[in-house]
Amino acid sequence: DTAVSQTPKYLVTQMGNDKSIKCEQNLGHDTMYWYKQDSKKFLKIMFSYNNKELIINETVPNRFSPKSPDKAHLNLHINSLELGDSAVYFCASSPFPPNYGYTFGSGTRLTVV
Amino acid sequence: AQTVTQSQPEMSVQEAETVTLSCTYDTSESNYYLFWYKQPPSRQMILVIRQEAYKQQNATENRFSVNFQKAAKSFSLKISDSQLGDTAMYFCAFIISSGAGSYQLTFGKGTKLSVIP
């Protein structure tokens, strides 16, 4: 059983489109995260939810909107996609507090053409 | 602000040899947790080892061990008996245990390690 699963694994789309990435965890964790990994492999946090409540909202364009219907799911919706949005997006989860680190999904490679 | 610095963008090591990856960090907090994550070509982020800042004893996990120097804010990773499967990007990271920074896992920029047959 996959602990943190993201879908899709690959996403190729045209500029201006709207797309969503879904994430689900079956670990019973309270907290979920979205990270962006750029072309230089740098990982930067975008959002964090604890029990469906937004606790981290880093400086990302308003076109990015997270949604957490319950504590096992955290989806990422992106409007009006731009070339610069091309990256790998990782979902992760952890207990609260996350003293043992995060468990990551396998990532979604988004390519905007 | 919390920062993590990995000064070696790329390293290589012969199979079966030992290699050490460097990491320094900066924080004004005294209690935190440090981690090394591995990202092989498969892209999966895998936790390699964890260290609690209030413990002086260095963590070890099989062939992986750390050298934690709290005063110097240094947290290096040693890989012994390197194997081809160790080829990956390695990320140093930490979390402030008090909740400062909202428990954000802050990463360094990574070190690309290649194990040569």
mmCIF file of C-alpha atoms in Angstrom:
data_model
loop_
_atom_site.group_PDB
_atom_site.id
_atom_site.type_symbol
_atom_site.label_atom_id
_atom_site.label_comp_id
_atom_site.label_asym_id
_atom_site.label_seq_id
_atom_site.Cartn_x
_atom_site.Cartn_y
_atom_site.Cartn_z
ATOM 1 C CA ASP A 1 0.000 0.000 0.000
ATOM 2 C CA THR A 2 1.351 3.384 -0.996
ATOM 3 C CA ALA A 3 1.620 5.645 2.057
ATOM 4 C CA VAL A 4 1.401 8.988 0.224
ATOM 5 C CA SER A 5 0.041 8.778 -3.290
ATOM 6 C CA GLN A 6 -0.088 11.549 -5.856
ATOM 7 C CA THR A 7 -1.897 11.579 -9.155
ATOM 8 C CA PRO A 8 -0.995 12.056 -11.868
ATOM 9 C CA LYS A 9 2.728 11.273 -11.919
ATOM 10 C CA TYR A 10 3.213 13.199 -15.138
ATOM 11 C CA LEU A 11 1.223 16.105 -16.478
ATOM 12 C CA VAL A 12 1.846 17.887 -19.763
ATOM 13 C CA THR A 13 -0.426 20.805 -20.533
ATOM 14 C CA GLN A 14 -0.603 24.027 -22.501
ATOM 15 C CA MET A 15 -0.160 27.502 -21.164
ATOM 16 C CA GLY A 16 -3.347 29.016 -19.863
ATOM 17 C CA ASN A 17 -4.951 25.735 -18.863
ATOM 18 C CA ASP A 18 -6.193 24.852 -15.375
ATOM 19 C CA LYS A 19 -5.033 21.603 -13.772
ATOM 20 C CA SER A 20 -5.228 19.760 -10.473
ATOM 21 C CA ILE A 21 -2.906 17.381 -8.670
ATOM 22 C CA LYS A 22 -4.390 15.069 -6.075
ATOM 23 C CA CYS A 23 -2.735 13.709 -2.957
ATOM 24 C CA GLU A 24 -3.905 11.131 -0.452
ATOM 25 C CA GLN A 25 -2.185 9.639 2.594
ATOM 26 C CA ASN A 26 -3.180 6.510 4.483
ATOM 27 C CA LEU A 27 -0.796 6.983 7.416
ATOM 28 C CA GLY A 28 -3.281 8.699 9.712
ATOM 29 C CA HIS A 29 -1.102 11.823 9.755
ATOM 30 C CA ASP A 30 -2.553 15.163 10.816
ATOM 31 C CA THR A 31 -0.465 17.405 8.571
ATOM 32 C CA MET A 32 0.026 17.554 4.816
ATOM 33 C CA TYR A 33 2.277 19.685 2.634
ATOM 34 C CA TRP A 34 2.965 20.750 -0.930
ATOM 35 C CA TYR A 35 6.547 21.360 -2.034
ATOM 36 C CA LYS A 36 7.851 22.572 -5.389
ATOM 37 C CA GLN A 37 11.150 21.254 -6.737
ATOM 38 C CA ASP A 38 12.587 23.463 -9.450
ATOM 39 C CA SER A 39 14.897 22.548 -12.308
ATOM 40 C CA LYS A 40 17.930 22.941 -10.020
ATOM 41 C CA LYS A 41 16.399 20.431 -7.578
ATOM 42 C CA PHE A 42 15.730 23.046 -4.900
ATOM 43 C CA LEU A 43 12.780 22.114 -2.669
ATOM 44 C CA LYS A 44 10.596 24.903 -1.370
ATOM 45 C CA ILE A 45 7.449 24.630 0.676
ATOM 46 C CA MET A 46 4.277 26.051 -0.796
ATOM 47 C CA PHE A 47 1.493 25.113 1.632
ATOM 48 C CA SER A 48 0.841 23.151 4.778
ATOM 49 C CA TYR A 49 -2.444 22.003 6.281
ATOM 50 C CA ASN A 50 -2.965 20.649 9.771
ATOM 51 C CA ASN A 51 -6.310 18.895 10.246
ATOM 52 C CA LYS A 52 -7.732 20.741 7.250
ATOM 53 C CA GLU A 53 -6.523 24.127 8.534
ATOM 54 C CA LEU A 54 -4.011 26.114 6.477
ATOM 55 C CA ILE A 55 -0.896 26.763 8.590
ATOM 56 C CA ILE A 56 1.757 27.614 6.007
ATOM 57 C CA ASN A 57 1.061 29.682 2.934
ATOM 58 C CA GLU A 58 4.317 30.748 1.389
ATOM 59 C CA THR A 59 4.589 33.421 -1.236
ATOM 60 C CA VAL A 60 3.133 31.668 -4.239
ATOM 61 C CA PRO A 61 0.972 33.170 -6.989
ATOM 62 C CA ASN A 62 -2.757 33.297 -6.307
ATOM 63 C CA ARG A 63 -3.176 30.951 -9.255
ATOM 64 C CA PHE A 64 -2.182 28.144 -6.882
ATOM 65 C CA SER A 65 -4.932 27.064 -4.515
ATOM 66 C CA PRO A 66 -4.749 24.131 -2.117
ATOM 67 C CA LYS A 67 -7.856 22.323 -0.956
ATOM 68 C CA SER A 68 -8.117 19.862 1.903
ATOM 69 C CA PRO A 69 -11.505 18.117 2.029
ATOM 70 C CA ASP A 70 -10.347 15.995 4.967
ATOM 71 C CA LYS A 71 -7.074 15.368 6.758
ATOM 72 C CA ALA A 72 -6.166 12.464 4.458
ATOM 73 C CA HIS A 73 -6.375 14.536 1.267
ATOM 74 C CA LEU A 74 -4.668 17.673 0.036
ATOM 75 C CA ASN A 75 -5.173 18.696 -3.563
ATOM 76 C CA LEU A 76 -3.427 21.430 -5.510
ATOM 77 C CA HIS A 77 -5.278 23.380 -8.177
ATOM 78 C CA ILE A 78 -3.399 25.627 -10.570
ATOM 79 C CA ASN A 79 -5.152 28.195 -12.752
ATOM 80 C CA SER A 80 -3.852 29.815 -15.911
ATOM 81 C CA LEU A 81 -0.701 27.736 -16.102
ATOM 82 C CA GLU A 82 2.520 29.479 -17.112
ATOM 83 C CA LEU A 83 5.797 28.144 -18.498
ATOM 84 C CA GLY A 84 7.483 28.937 -15.182
ATOM 85 C CA ASP A 85 5.162 26.571 -13.354
ATOM 86 C CA SER A 86 6.984 23.622 -14.907
ATOM 87 C CA ALA A 87 8.501 21.706 -11.997
ATOM 88 C CA VAL A 88 8.086 18.614 -9.868
ATOM 89 C CA TYR A 89 5.450 19.009 -7.168
ATOM 90 C CA PHE A 90 5.700 16.849 -4.061
ATOM 91 C CA CYS A 91 2.996 16.112 -1.578
ATOM 92 C CA ALA A 92 4.070 15.017 1.905
ATOM 93 C CA SER A 93 2.504 14.195 5.243
ATOM 94 C CA SER A 94 3.602 13.949 8.853
ATOM 95 C CA PRO A 95 2.300 13.535 12.361
ATOM 96 C CA PHE A 96 1.956 16.741 14.359
ATOM 97 C CA PRO A 97 4.530 17.857 15.408
ATOM 98 C CA PRO A 98 6.678 16.429 12.592
ATOM 99 C CA ASN A 99 9.659 15.460 14.738
ATOM 100 C CA TYR A 100 10.316 12.367 12.641
ATOM 101 C CA GLY A 101 10.292 14.208 9.339
ATOM 102 C CA TYR A 102 7.872 13.957 6.474
ATOM 103 C CA THR A 103 6.778 11.066 4.275
ATOM 104 C CA PHE A 104 6.792 12.151 0.650
ATOM 105 C CA GLY A 105 4.758 11.101 -2.330
ATOM 106 C CA SER A 106 6.546 10.175 -5.540
ATOM 107 C CA GLY A 107 6.034 13.606 -7.086
ATOM 108 C CA THR A 108 4.188 14.975 -10.092
ATOM 109 C CA ARG A 109 6.259 16.270 -12.978
ATOM 110 C CA LEU A 110 4.346 19.168 -14.488
ATOM 111 C CA THR A 111 5.423 20.393 -17.917
ATOM 112 C CA VAL A 112 3.770 23.478 -19.351
ATOM 113 C CA VAL A 113 4.224 23.933 -23.091
ATOM 114 C CA ALA B 1 15.302 32.813 9.174
ATOM 115 C CA GLN B 2 16.450 29.217 9.090
ATOM 116 C CA THR B 3 18.925 28.257 6.373
ATOM 117 C CA VAL B 4 20.744 25.117 5.290
ATOM 118 C CA THR B 5 23.943 25.149 3.240
ATOM 119 C CA GLN B 6 25.361 22.219 1.325
ATOM 120 C CA SER B 7 28.649 23.414 -0.124
ATOM 121 C CA GLN B 8 29.310 20.446 -2.413
ATOM 122 C CA PRO B 9 27.001 20.512 -5.452
ATOM 123 C CA GLU B 10 28.483 17.269 -6.798
ATOM 124 C CA MET B 11 30.648 14.474 -5.470
ATOM 125 C CA SER B 12 31.792 11.080 -6.660
ATOM 126 C CA VAL B 13 33.106 8.026 -4.858
ATOM 127 C CA GLN B 14 34.412 4.638 -5.888
ATOM 128 C CA GLU B 15 32.247 1.671 -5.053
ATOM 129 C CA ALA B 16 33.066 0.238 -1.592
ATOM 130 C CA GLU B 17 34.805 3.450 -0.510
ATOM 131 C CA THR B 18 33.653 5.964 2.104
ATOM 132 C CA VAL B 19 32.353 9.451 1.359
ATOM 133 C CA THR B 20 31.288 12.361 3.554
ATOM 134 C CA LEU B 21 28.707 14.956 2.530
ATOM 135 C CA SER B 22 28.814 18.321 4.288
ATOM 136 C CA CYS B 23 25.961 20.372 5.687
ATOM 137 C CA THR B 24 25.834 23.494 7.806
ATOM 138 C CA TYR B 25 22.740 25.238 9.056
ATOM 139 C CA ASP B 26 21.793 28.426 10.785
ATOM 140 C CA THR B 27 19.150 28.916 13.442
ATOM 141 C CA SER B 28 18.799 30.792 16.693
ATOM 142 C CA GLU B 29 16.711 27.977 18.157
ATOM 143 C CA SER B 30 18.236 25.401 20.475
ATOM 144 C CA ASN B 31 15.901 22.459 19.926
ATOM 145 C CA TYR B 32 15.454 21.017 16.476
ATOM 146 C CA TYR B 33 15.680 17.869 14.402
ATOM 147 C CA LEU B 34 18.063 17.281 11.537
ATOM 148 C CA PHE B 35 17.579 14.951 8.592
ATOM 149 C CA TRP B 36 19.250 13.604 5.513
ATOM 150 C CA TYR B 37 16.980 12.697 2.631
ATOM 151 C CA LYS B 38 18.011 10.778 -0.485
ATOM 152 C CA GLN B 39 16.458 11.320 -3.912
ATOM 153 C CA PRO B 40 17.513 8.653 -6.426
ATOM 154 C CA PRO B 41 16.762 9.012 -10.143
ATOM 155 C CA SER B 42 13.339 7.524 -9.432
ATOM 156 C CA ARG B 43 12.516 10.920 -7.838
ATOM 157 C CA GLN B 44 11.229 9.436 -4.596
ATOM 158 C CA MET B 45 12.311 11.312 -1.442
ATOM 159 C CA ILE B 46 13.623 8.782 1.083
ATOM 160 C CA LEU B 47 14.531 9.533 4.690
ATOM 161 C CA VAL B 48 18.065 8.280 5.341
ATOM 162 C CA ILE B 49 18.798 9.341 8.893
ATOM 163 C CA ARG B 50 17.535 11.608 11.669
ATOM 164 C CA GLN B 51 19.303 13.375 14.534
ATOM 165 C CA GLU B 52 17.813 15.049 17.588
ATOM 166 C CA ALA B 53 19.711 18.228 18.426
ATOM 167 C CA TYR B 54 19.544 17.649 22.175
ATOM 168 C CA LYS B 55 21.325 14.300 21.824
ATOM 169 C CA GLN B 56 25.103 14.389 21.665
ATOM 170 C CA GLN B 57 25.369 10.850 20.343
ATOM 171 C CA ASN B 58 25.646 10.720 16.578
ATOM 172 C CA ALA B 59 22.901 8.794 14.779
ATOM 173 C CA THR B 60 23.743 5.729 12.705
ATOM 174 C CA GLU B 61 21.670 3.647 10.298
ATOM 175 C CA ASN B 62 23.584 0.698 8.884
ATOM 176 C CA ARG B 63 26.173 2.164 6.468
ATOM 177 C CA PHE B 64 25.008 5.737 7.097
ATOM 178 C CA SER B 65 26.195 7.827 10.024
ATOM 179 C CA VAL B 66 26.331 11.492 10.893
ATOM 180 C CA ASN B 67 28.827 13.789 12.544
ATOM 181 C CA PHE B 68 26.732 16.304 14.442
ATOM 182 C CA GLN B 69 28.569 19.315 15.832
ATOM 183 C CA LYS B 70 25.956 21.527 17.479
ATOM 184 C CA ALA B 71 28.238 24.407 18.378
ATOM 185 C CA ALA B 72 29.537 24.577 14.832
ATOM 186 C CA LYS B 73 26.043 23.995 13.418
ATOM 187 C CA SER B 74 27.395 21.224 11.272
ATOM 188 C CA PHE B 75 25.692 17.968 10.294
ATOM 189 C CA SER B 76 27.675 15.830 7.857
ATOM 190 C CA LEU B 77 26.654 12.461 6.447
ATOM 191 C CA LYS B 78 29.122 9.615 6.090
ATOM 192 C CA ILE B 79 28.360 6.741 3.754
ATOM 193 C CA SER B 80 30.542 3.691 4.270
ATOM 194 C CA ASP B 81 31.051 0.863 1.771
ATOM 195 C CA SER B 82 29.386 2.907 -0.986
ATOM 196 C CA GLN B 83 27.105 0.975 -3.297
ATOM 197 C CA LEU B 84 25.842 1.760 -6.778
ATOM 198 C CA GLY B 85 22.362 2.193 -5.329
ATOM 199 C CA ASP B 86 23.633 5.115 -3.254
ATOM 200 C CA THR B 87 23.825 7.212 -6.417
ATOM 201 C CA ALA B 88 21.336 10.011 -5.737
ATOM 202 C CA MET B 89 20.797 13.604 -4.698
ATOM 203 C CA TYR B 90 21.219 14.007 -0.955
ATOM 204 C CA PHE B 91 19.407 16.762 0.896
ATOM 205 C CA CYS B 92 20.135 18.022 4.371
ATOM 206 C CA ALA B 93 17.106 19.441 6.209
ATOM 207 C CA PHE B 94 15.860 20.482 9.631
ATOM 208 C CA ILE B 95 12.751 21.308 11.619
ATOM 209 C CA ILE B 96 12.493 23.572 14.648
ATOM 210 C CA SER B 97 10.842 21.542 17.402
ATOM 211 C CA SER B 98 9.273 24.531 19.158
ATOM 212 C CA GLY B 99 7.061 25.255 16.194
ATOM 213 C CA ALA B 100 8.953 28.347 15.095
ATOM 214 C CA GLY B 101 8.665 28.368 11.344
ATOM 215 C CA SER B 102 5.418 26.397 11.629
ATOM 216 C CA TYR B 103 7.287 23.093 11.600
ATOM 217 C CA GLN B 104 8.494 23.704 8.086
ATOM 218 C CA LEU B 105 11.106 21.226 6.833
ATOM 219 C CA THR B 106 13.830 23.494 5.450
ATOM 220 C CA PHE B 107 16.102 21.932 2.840
ATOM 221 C CA GLY B 108 19.573 22.620 1.540
ATOM 222 C CA LYS B 109 20.205 22.745 -2.194
ATOM 223 C CA GLY B 110 21.430 19.179 -2.324
ATOM 224 C CA THR B 111 24.582 17.261 -3.213
ATOM 225 C CA LYS B 112 24.570 15.003 -6.235
ATOM 226 C CA LEU B 113 26.491 11.840 -5.366
ATOM 227 C CA SER B 114 27.694 9.443 -8.040
ATOM 228 C CA VAL B 115 29.050 6.032 -7.082
ATOM 229 C CA ILE B 116 31.514 4.796 -9.679
ATOM 230 C CA PRO B 117 31.893 1.056 -10.320
#
